Coordinates of C-alpha atoms and ligand atoms in Angstrom, one line a residue:
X417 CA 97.6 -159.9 5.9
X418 CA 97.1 -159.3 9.8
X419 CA 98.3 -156.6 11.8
X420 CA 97.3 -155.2 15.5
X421 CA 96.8 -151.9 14.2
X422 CA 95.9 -150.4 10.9
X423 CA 96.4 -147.1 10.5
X424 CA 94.6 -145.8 7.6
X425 CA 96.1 -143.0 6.1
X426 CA 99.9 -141.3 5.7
X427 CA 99.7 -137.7 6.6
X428 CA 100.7 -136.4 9.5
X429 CA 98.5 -138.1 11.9
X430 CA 98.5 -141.3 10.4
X431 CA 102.6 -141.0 10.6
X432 CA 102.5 -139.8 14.0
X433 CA 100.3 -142.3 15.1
X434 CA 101.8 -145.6 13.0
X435 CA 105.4 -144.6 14.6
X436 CA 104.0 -143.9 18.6
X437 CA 102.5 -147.1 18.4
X438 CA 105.4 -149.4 16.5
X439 CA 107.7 -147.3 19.5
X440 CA 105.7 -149.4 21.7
X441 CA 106.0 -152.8 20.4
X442 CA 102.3 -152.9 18.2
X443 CA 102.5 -154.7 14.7
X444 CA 101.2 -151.8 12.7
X445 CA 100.2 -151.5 9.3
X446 CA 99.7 -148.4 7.4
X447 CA 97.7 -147.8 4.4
X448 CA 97.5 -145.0 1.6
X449 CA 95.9 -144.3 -1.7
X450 CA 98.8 -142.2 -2.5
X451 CA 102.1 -143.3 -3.8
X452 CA 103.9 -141.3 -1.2
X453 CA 103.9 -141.1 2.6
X454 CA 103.0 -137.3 3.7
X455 CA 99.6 -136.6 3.5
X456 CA 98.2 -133.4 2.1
X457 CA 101.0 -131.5 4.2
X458 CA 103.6 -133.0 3.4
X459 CA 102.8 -134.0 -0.6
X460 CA 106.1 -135.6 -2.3
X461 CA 106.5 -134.6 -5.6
X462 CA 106.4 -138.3 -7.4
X463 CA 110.1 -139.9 -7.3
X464 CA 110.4 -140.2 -11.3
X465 CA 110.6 -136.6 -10.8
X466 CA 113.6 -136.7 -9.2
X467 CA 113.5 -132.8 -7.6
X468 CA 116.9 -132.1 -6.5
X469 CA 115.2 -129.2 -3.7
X470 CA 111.8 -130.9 -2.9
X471 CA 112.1 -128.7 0.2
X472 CA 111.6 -125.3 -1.1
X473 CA 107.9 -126.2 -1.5
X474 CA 107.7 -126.7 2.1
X475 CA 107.4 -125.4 5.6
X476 CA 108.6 -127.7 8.6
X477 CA 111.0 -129.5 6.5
X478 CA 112.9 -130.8 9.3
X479 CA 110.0 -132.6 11.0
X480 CA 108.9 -134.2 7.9
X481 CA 112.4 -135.6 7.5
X482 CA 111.7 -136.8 11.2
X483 CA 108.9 -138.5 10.1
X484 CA 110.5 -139.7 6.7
X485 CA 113.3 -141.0 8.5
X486 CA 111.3 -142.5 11.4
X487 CA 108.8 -144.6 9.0
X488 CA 111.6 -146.3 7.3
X489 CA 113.7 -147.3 10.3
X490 CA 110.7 -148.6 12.1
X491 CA 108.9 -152.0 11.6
X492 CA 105.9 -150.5 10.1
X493 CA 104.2 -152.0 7.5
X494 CA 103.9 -149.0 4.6
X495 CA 101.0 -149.8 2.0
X496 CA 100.7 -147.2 -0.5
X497 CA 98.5 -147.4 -3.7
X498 CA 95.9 -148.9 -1.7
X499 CA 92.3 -147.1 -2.0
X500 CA 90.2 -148.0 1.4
X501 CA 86.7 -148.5 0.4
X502 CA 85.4 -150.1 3.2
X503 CA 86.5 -151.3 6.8
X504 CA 84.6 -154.1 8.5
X505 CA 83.3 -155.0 11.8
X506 CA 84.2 -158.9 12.6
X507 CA 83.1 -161.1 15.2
X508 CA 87.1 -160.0 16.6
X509 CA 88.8 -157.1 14.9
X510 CA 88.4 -155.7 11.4
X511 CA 88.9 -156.2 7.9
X512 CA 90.2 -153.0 6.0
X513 CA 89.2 -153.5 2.1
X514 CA 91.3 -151.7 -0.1
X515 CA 91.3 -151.4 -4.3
X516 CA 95.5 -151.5 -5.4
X517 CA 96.9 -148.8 -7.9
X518 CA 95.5 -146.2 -10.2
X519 CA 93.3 -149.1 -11.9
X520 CA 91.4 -149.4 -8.2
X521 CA 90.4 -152.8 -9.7
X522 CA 92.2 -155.5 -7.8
X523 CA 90.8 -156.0 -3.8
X524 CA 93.2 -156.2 -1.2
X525 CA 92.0 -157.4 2.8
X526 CA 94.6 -156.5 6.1
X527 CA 92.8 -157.9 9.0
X528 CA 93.4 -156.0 12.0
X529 CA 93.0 -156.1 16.1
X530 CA 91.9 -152.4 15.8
X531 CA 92.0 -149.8 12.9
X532 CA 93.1 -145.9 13.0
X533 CA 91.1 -143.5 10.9
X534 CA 93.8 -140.7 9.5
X535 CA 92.2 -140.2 6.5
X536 CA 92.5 -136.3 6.3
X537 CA 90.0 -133.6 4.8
X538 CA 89.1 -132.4 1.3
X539 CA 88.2 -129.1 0.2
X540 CA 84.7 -127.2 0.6
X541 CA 83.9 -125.8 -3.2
X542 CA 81.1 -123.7 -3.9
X543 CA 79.8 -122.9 -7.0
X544 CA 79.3 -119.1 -9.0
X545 CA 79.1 -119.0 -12.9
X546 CA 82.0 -119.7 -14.7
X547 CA 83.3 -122.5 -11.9
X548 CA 83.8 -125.4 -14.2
X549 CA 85.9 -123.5 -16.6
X550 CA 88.9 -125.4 -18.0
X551 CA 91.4 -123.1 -15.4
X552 CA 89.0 -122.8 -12.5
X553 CA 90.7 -125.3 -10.0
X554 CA 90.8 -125.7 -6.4
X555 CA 93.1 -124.1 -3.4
X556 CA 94.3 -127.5 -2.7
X557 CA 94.5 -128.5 -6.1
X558 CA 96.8 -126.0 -7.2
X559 CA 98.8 -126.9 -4.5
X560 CA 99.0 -130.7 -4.9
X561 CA 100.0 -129.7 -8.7
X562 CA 103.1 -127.7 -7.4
X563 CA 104.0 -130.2 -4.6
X564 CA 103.7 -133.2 -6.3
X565 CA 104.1 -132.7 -10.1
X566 CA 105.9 -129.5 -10.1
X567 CA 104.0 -127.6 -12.5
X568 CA 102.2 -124.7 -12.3
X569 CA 98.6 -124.5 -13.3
X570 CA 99.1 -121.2 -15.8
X571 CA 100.9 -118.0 -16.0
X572 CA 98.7 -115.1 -14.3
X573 CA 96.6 -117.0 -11.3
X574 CA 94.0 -114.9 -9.1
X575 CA 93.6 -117.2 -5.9
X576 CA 90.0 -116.4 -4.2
X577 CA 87.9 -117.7 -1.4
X578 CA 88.1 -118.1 1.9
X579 CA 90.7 -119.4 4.5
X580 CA 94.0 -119.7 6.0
X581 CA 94.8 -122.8 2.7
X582 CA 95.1 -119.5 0.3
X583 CA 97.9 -118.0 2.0
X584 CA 100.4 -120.4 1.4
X585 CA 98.8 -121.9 -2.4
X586 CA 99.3 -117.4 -3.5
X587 CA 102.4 -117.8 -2.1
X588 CA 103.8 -120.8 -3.1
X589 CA 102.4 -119.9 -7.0
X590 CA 104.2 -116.8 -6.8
X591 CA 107.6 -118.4 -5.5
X592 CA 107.2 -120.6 -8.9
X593 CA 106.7 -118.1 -11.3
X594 CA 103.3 -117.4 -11.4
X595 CA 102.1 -114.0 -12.0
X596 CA 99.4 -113.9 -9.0
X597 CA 97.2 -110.9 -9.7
X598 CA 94.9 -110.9 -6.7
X599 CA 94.3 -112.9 -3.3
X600 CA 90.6 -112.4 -2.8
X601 CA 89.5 -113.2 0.9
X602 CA 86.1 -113.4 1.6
X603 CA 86.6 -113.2 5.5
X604 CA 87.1 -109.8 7.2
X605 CA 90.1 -108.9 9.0
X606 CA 88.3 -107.5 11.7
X607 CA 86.7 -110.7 12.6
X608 CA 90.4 -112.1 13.3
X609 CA 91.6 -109.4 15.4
X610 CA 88.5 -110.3 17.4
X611 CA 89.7 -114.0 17.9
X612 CA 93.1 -111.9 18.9
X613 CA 94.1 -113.9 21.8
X614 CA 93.5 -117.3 20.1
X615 CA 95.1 -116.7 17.3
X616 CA 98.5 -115.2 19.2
X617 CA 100.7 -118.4 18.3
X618 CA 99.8 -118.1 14.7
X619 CA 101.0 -114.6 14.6
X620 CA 104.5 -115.0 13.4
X621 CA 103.2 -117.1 10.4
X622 CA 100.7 -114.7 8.9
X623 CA 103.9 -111.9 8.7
X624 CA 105.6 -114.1 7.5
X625 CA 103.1 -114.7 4.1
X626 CA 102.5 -110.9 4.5
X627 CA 105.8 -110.1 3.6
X628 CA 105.6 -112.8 0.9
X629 CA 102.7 -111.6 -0.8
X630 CA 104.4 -108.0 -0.5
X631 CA 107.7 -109.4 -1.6
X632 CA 106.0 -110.9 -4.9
X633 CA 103.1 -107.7 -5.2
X634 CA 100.5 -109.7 -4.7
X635 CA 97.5 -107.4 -4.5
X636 CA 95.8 -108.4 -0.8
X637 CA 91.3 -108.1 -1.4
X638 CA 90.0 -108.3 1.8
X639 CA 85.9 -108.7 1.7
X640 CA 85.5 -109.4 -1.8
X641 CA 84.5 -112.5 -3.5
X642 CA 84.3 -114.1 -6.9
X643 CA 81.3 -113.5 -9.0
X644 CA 81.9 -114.9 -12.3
X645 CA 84.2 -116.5 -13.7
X646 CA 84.7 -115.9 -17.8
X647 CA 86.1 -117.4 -20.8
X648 CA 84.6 -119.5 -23.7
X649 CA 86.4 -123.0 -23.6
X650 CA 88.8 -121.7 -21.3
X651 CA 89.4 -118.9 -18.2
X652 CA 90.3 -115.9 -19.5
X653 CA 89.2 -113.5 -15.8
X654 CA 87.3 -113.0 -13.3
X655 CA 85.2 -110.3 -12.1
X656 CA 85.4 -109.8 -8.1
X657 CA 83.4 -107.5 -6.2
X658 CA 83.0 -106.5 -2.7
X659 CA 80.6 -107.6 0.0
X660 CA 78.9 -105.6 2.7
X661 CA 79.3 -106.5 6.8
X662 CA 76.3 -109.3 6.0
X663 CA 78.2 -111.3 3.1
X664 CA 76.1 -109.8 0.3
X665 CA 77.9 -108.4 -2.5
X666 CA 78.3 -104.5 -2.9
X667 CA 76.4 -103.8 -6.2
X668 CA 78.6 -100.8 -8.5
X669 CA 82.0 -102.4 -6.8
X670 CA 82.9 -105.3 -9.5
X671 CA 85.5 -105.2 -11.4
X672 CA 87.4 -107.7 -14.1
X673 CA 91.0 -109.3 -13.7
X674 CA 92.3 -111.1 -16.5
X675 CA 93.8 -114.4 -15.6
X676 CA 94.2 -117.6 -16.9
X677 CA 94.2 -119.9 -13.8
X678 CA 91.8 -119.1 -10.7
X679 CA 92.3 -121.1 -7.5
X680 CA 89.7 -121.5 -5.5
X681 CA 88.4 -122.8 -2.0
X682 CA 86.2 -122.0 1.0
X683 CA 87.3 -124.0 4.1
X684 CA 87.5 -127.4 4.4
X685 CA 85.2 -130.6 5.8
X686 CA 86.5 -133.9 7.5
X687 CA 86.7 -137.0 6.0
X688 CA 84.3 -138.9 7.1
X689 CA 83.0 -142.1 5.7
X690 CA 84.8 -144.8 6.8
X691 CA 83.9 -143.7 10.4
X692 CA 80.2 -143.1 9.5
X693 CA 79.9 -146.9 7.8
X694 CA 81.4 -148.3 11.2
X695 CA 78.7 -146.8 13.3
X696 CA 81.0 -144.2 14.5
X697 CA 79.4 -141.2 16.2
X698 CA 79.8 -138.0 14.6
X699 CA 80.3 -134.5 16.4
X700 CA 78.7 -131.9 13.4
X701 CA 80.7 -132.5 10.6
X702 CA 83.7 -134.6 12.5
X703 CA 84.3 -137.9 14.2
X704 CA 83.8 -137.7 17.7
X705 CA 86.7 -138.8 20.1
X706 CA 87.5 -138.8 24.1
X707 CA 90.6 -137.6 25.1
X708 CA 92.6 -140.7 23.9
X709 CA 91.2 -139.9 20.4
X710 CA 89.2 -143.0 20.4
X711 CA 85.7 -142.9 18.9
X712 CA 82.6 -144.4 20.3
X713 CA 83.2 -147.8 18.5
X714 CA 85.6 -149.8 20.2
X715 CA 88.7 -150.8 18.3
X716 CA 88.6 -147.8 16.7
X717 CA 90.9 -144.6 16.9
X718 CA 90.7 -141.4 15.0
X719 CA 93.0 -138.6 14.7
X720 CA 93.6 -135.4 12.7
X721 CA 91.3 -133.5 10.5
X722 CA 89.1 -136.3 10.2
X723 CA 87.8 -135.4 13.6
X724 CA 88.3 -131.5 13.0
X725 CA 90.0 -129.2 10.9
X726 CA 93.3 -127.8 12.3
X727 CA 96.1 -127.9 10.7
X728 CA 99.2 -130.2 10.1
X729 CA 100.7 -129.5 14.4
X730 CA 97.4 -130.4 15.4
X731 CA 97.0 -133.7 13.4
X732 CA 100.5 -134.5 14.9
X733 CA 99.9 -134.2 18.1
X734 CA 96.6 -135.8 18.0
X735 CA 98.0 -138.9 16.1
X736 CA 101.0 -139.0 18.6
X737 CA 98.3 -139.4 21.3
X738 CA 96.0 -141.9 19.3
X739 CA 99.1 -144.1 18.8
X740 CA 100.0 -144.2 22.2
X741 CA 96.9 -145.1 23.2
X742 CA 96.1 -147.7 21.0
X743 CA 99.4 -149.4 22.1
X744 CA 98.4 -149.5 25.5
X745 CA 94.6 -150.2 24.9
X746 CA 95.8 -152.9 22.7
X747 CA 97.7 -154.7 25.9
X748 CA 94.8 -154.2 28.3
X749 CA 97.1 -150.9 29.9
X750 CA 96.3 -147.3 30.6
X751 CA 98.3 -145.1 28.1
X752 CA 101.4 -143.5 30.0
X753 CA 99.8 -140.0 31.2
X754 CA 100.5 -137.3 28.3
X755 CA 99.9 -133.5 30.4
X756 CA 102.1 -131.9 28.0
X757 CA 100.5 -133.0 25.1
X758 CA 97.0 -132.4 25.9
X759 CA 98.0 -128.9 26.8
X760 CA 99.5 -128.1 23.7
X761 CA 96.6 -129.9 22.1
X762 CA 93.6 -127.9 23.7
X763 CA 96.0 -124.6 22.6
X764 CA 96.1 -125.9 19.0
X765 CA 92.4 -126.4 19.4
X766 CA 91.2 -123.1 20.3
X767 CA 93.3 -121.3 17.8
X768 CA 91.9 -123.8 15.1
X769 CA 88.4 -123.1 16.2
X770 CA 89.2 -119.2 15.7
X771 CA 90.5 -119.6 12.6
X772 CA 87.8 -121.7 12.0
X773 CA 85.5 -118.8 12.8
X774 CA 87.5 -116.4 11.6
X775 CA 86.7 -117.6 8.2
X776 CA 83.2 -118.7 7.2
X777 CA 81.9 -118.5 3.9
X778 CA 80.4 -115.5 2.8
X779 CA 77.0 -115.8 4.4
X780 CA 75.2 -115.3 1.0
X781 CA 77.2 -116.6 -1.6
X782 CA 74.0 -119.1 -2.6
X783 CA 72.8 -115.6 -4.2
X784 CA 75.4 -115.3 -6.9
X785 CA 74.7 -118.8 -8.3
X786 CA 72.3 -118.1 -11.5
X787 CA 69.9 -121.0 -12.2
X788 CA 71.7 -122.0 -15.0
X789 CA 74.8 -122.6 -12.8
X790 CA 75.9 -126.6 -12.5
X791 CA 76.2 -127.3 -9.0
X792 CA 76.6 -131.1 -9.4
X793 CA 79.2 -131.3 -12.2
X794 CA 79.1 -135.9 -11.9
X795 CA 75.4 -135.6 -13.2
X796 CA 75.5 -132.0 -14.8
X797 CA 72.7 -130.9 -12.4
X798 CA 71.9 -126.6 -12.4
X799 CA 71.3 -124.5 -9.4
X800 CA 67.8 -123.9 -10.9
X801 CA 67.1 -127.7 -11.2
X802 CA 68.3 -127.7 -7.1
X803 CA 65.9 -124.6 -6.5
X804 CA 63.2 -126.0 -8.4
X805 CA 63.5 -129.4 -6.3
X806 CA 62.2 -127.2 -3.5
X807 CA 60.4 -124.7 -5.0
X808 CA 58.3 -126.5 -7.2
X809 CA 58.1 -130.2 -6.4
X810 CA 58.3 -129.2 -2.5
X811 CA 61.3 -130.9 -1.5
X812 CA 62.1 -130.5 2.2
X813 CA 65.4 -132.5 2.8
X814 CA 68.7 -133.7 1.1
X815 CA 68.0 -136.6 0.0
X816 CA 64.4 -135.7 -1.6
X817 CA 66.5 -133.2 -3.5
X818 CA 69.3 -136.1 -4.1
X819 CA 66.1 -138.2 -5.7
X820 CA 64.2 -135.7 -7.2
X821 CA 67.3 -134.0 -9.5
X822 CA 70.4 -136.9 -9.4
X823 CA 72.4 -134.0 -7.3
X824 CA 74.9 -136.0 -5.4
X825 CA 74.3 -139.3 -7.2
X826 CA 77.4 -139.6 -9.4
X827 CA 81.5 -140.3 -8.9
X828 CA 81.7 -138.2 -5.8
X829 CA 78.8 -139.1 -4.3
X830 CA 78.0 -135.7 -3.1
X831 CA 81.7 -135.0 -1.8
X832 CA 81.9 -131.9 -3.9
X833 CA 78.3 -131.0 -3.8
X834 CA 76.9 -131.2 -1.3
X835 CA 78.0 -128.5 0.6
X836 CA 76.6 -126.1 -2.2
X837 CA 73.4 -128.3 -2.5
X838 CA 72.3 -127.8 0.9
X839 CA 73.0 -123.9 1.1
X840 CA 71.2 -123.2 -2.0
X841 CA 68.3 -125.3 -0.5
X842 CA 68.4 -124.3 2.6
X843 CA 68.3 -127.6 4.0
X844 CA 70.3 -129.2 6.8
X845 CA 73.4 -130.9 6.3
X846 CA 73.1 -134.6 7.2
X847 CA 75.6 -137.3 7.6
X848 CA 75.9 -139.3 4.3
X849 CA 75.4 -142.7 4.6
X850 CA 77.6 -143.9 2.3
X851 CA 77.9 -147.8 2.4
X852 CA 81.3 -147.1 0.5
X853 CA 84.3 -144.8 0.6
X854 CA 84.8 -145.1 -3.0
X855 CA 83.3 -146.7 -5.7
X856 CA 83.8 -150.3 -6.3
X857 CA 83.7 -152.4 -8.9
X858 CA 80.7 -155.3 -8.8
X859 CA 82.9 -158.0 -9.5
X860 CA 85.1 -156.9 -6.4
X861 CA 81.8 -157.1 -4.3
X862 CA 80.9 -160.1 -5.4
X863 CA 84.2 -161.7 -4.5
X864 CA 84.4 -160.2 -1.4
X865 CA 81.5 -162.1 -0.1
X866 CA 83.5 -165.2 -1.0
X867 CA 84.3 -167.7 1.6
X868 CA 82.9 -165.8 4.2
Ligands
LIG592 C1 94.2 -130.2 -0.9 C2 94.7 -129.7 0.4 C3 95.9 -128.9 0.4 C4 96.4 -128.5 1.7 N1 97.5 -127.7 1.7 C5 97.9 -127.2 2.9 C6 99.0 -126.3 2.9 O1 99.6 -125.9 1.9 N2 99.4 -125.8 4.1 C7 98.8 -126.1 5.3 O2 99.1 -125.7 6.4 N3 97.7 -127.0 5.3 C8 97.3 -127.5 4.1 N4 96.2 -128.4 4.1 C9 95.7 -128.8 5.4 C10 96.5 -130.0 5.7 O3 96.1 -131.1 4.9 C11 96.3 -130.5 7.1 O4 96.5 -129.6 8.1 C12 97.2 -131.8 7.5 O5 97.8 -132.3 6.3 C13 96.2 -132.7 8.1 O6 96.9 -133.9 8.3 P1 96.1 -135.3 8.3 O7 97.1 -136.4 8.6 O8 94.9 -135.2 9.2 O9 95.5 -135.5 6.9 P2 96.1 -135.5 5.4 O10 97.4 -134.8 5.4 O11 95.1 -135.0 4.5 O12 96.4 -137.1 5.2 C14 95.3 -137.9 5.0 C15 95.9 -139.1 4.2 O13 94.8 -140.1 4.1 C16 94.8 -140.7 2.8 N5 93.5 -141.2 2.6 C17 92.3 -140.5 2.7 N6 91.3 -141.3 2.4 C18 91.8 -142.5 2.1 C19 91.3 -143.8 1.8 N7 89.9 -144.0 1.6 N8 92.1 -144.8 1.5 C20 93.5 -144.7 1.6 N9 94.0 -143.5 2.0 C21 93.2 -142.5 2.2 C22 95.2 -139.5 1.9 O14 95.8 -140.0 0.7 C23 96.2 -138.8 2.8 O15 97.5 -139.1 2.5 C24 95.8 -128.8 2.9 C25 94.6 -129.7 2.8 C26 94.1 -130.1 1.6 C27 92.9 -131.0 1.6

């Protein structure tokens, strides 16, 4: 298949961005590993479903129907089921390699004049005893079970962590029926009056779950974390405990709350591999763009929380502005001059950098995790295996550990991981590497090499 533009990914920048560009004349092409357009945002529950109110699980219904309405009037080319492991650099243009359906066993190739990296975020998850509980599941996760299976993940739910995500998963649980017996914020609410001014627009929202969370007696925990979660083959509580102005918890203050389900999350981190395999140039953690939302590689656009975490309005406007560009680009023109929505951008940008620091996690979570603690659940790997990496056999970096103790070496290649790996080391974060955004059957390697 070939296409001027490939926009890789169906949330709300990769939407915004596919329809800009079709507006403007581009053949474009856009690609998902989920079944549904929408992104993490904007999760469909799946069709065979058939909800009759699929909106009462969401906020800004009316621009998702925009959107919804938008993609299937326009001439885009909508690809879902198809799992991008790879994009490729050619002589002229790229070839995207995707795996088709839940299988991820049959290869599929859209050559393209220029490719658009949507692919979203994924949550940061660190690890305390108890974590891999049967009932222990992520922020996110929770939430992708209510949005697109409509089920709830148990009866009495404590949701813990840190950041703005937990508002709307206690929420939304509670609106569903779940018993939600705590919210437990690691972050301090002084720190966001601080980030005051930043934060002004976002104002009207947080009331707006305050009242919800009062409306459903959900018991508000600022400055306390998780310790431990308990159970034998399943969750059956949690014991939460408070931490000091330096992130350390409070010894005398813990105390148990019985639950069944415990939704968790601290933050989240870009996606970035496909950008890192095509030589992109990362900023931190994100993919760095100009103002046009290209990256450093030619032919190749990025937009929303691939290049920074922000929320869904910011991944709109930033894939409205990558689309438009890339249309021009495309035709050898200057995109038409976008004041407005740079403005509103850099405003979205500064309050998602305060809410960014609003929210870190606690500074010394790494001490809760006992040695006996798995930190890398693909290869079963301990927190005193990690330690002892360094400790003992004097590991220095991230990948020593990686090759000393199999941390990082399994189905998520470190996605999950490696966040905890490298603050209970001690070690910098470093970009990846990896060849491959997911893993690929050898056979589909071999072929791809076929003919060319
Ligand atoms: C689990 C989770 C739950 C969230 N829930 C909320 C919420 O309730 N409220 C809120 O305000 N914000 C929520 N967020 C934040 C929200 O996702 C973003 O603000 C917004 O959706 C970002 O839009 P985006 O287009 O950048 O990315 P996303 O919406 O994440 O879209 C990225 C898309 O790329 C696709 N993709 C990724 N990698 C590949 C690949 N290799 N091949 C093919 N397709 C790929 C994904 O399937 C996805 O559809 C959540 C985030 C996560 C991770």
């Amino acid at each position: 298949m070939r296409t001027d533009l490939a926009v890789l990914g169906a949330g709300p920048a990769g939407l915004a961005a596919a329809l800009a560009a079709d507006a403007r004349g581009l053949r474009v092409t856009l690609v998902d590993s989920a079944a549904e357009a929408g992104g993490q945002f904007y999760r469909q529950p799946a069709a065979a479903l058939r909800a009759s109110r699929p909106q009462a699980l969401h906020h800004q219904w009316p621009t998702w129907r925009r959107l919804r309405d938008g993609l299937a009037a326009s001439g885009v080319v909508f690809l879902t089921d198809h799992h991008v492991w790879c994009v490729e650099r050619k002589s002229a243009g790229f070839t995207v390699h995707a795996l088709l359906g839940p299988e991820q066993e049959e290869p599929v190739s859209v050559h393209a004049d220029a490719v658009l990296l949507a692919t979203g975020g994924y949550e940061r998850v660190l690890p305390f005893p108890g974590w891999t509980l049967p009932g222990v599941v992520t922020a996110g996760g929770a939430q992708a079970m209510l949005k697109g299976g409509l089920v709830v993940p148990g009866r009495r739910a404590v949701v813990a962590g840190t950041g703005p995500l937990l508002l709307p998963v206690a929420t939304g649980l509670a609106a569903a029926g779940v018993e939600v017996a705590a919210l437990v914020e690691a972050a301090d609410p002084g720190r966001l009056a601080r980030y005051g001014p930043a934060l002004a627009a976002k104002l009207p929202e947080g009331a707006g779950y305050a009242a919800r969370l009062l409306r459903h007696r959900v018991r508000l925990h600022t400055r306390h974390t998780v310790v431990r979660a308990h159970g034998e083959d399943r969750l059956t509580g949690v014991t939460v405990a408070a931490l000091d102005a330096d992130g350390r918890v409070r010894p005398g203050t813990e105390r148990h709350i019985p639950c069944d389900t415990l939704a968790v999350g601290h933050g989240m981190l870009p996606h970035t591999d496909l950008a890192e395999s095509l030589g992109c140039r990362l900023d931190g953690p994100t993919v760095a763009v100009d103002d046009e939302q290209r990256t450093d590689v030619p032919g190749v656009w990025a937009a929303g929380e691939s290049t920074g975490i922000g929320g869904a309005a910011l991944a709109l406007a930033e894939g409205h502005i990558a689309g438009v560009s890339a249309a021009a680009r495309l035709r050898g023109t200057a995109p038409e001059p976008a004041a407005a929505a740079l403005k509103s951008l850099s405003r979205l940008r500064s309050s998602a950098a305060a809410l960014d620091a609003a929210y870190p996690p606690p500074a010394h979570w790494a001490d809760q995790v006992t040695d006996d603690t798995v930190v890398c659940r693909c290869e079963e790997v301990t927190a005193g295996a990690v330690r002892g990496a360094v400790e003992e056999l004097g590991a220095g970096d991230l990948r020593t550990v990686k090759l000393l103790t199999r941390a990082g070496m399994g189905w998520c290649q470190g996605r999950v991981c490696g966040p905890a790996v490298a603050g209970l080391t001690g070690c910098e974060p470093t970009p990846s590497r990896r060849p491959f955004a997911r893993p690929v059957p050898l056979g589909v390697l071999a072929r791809a090499g076929e003919g060319d």
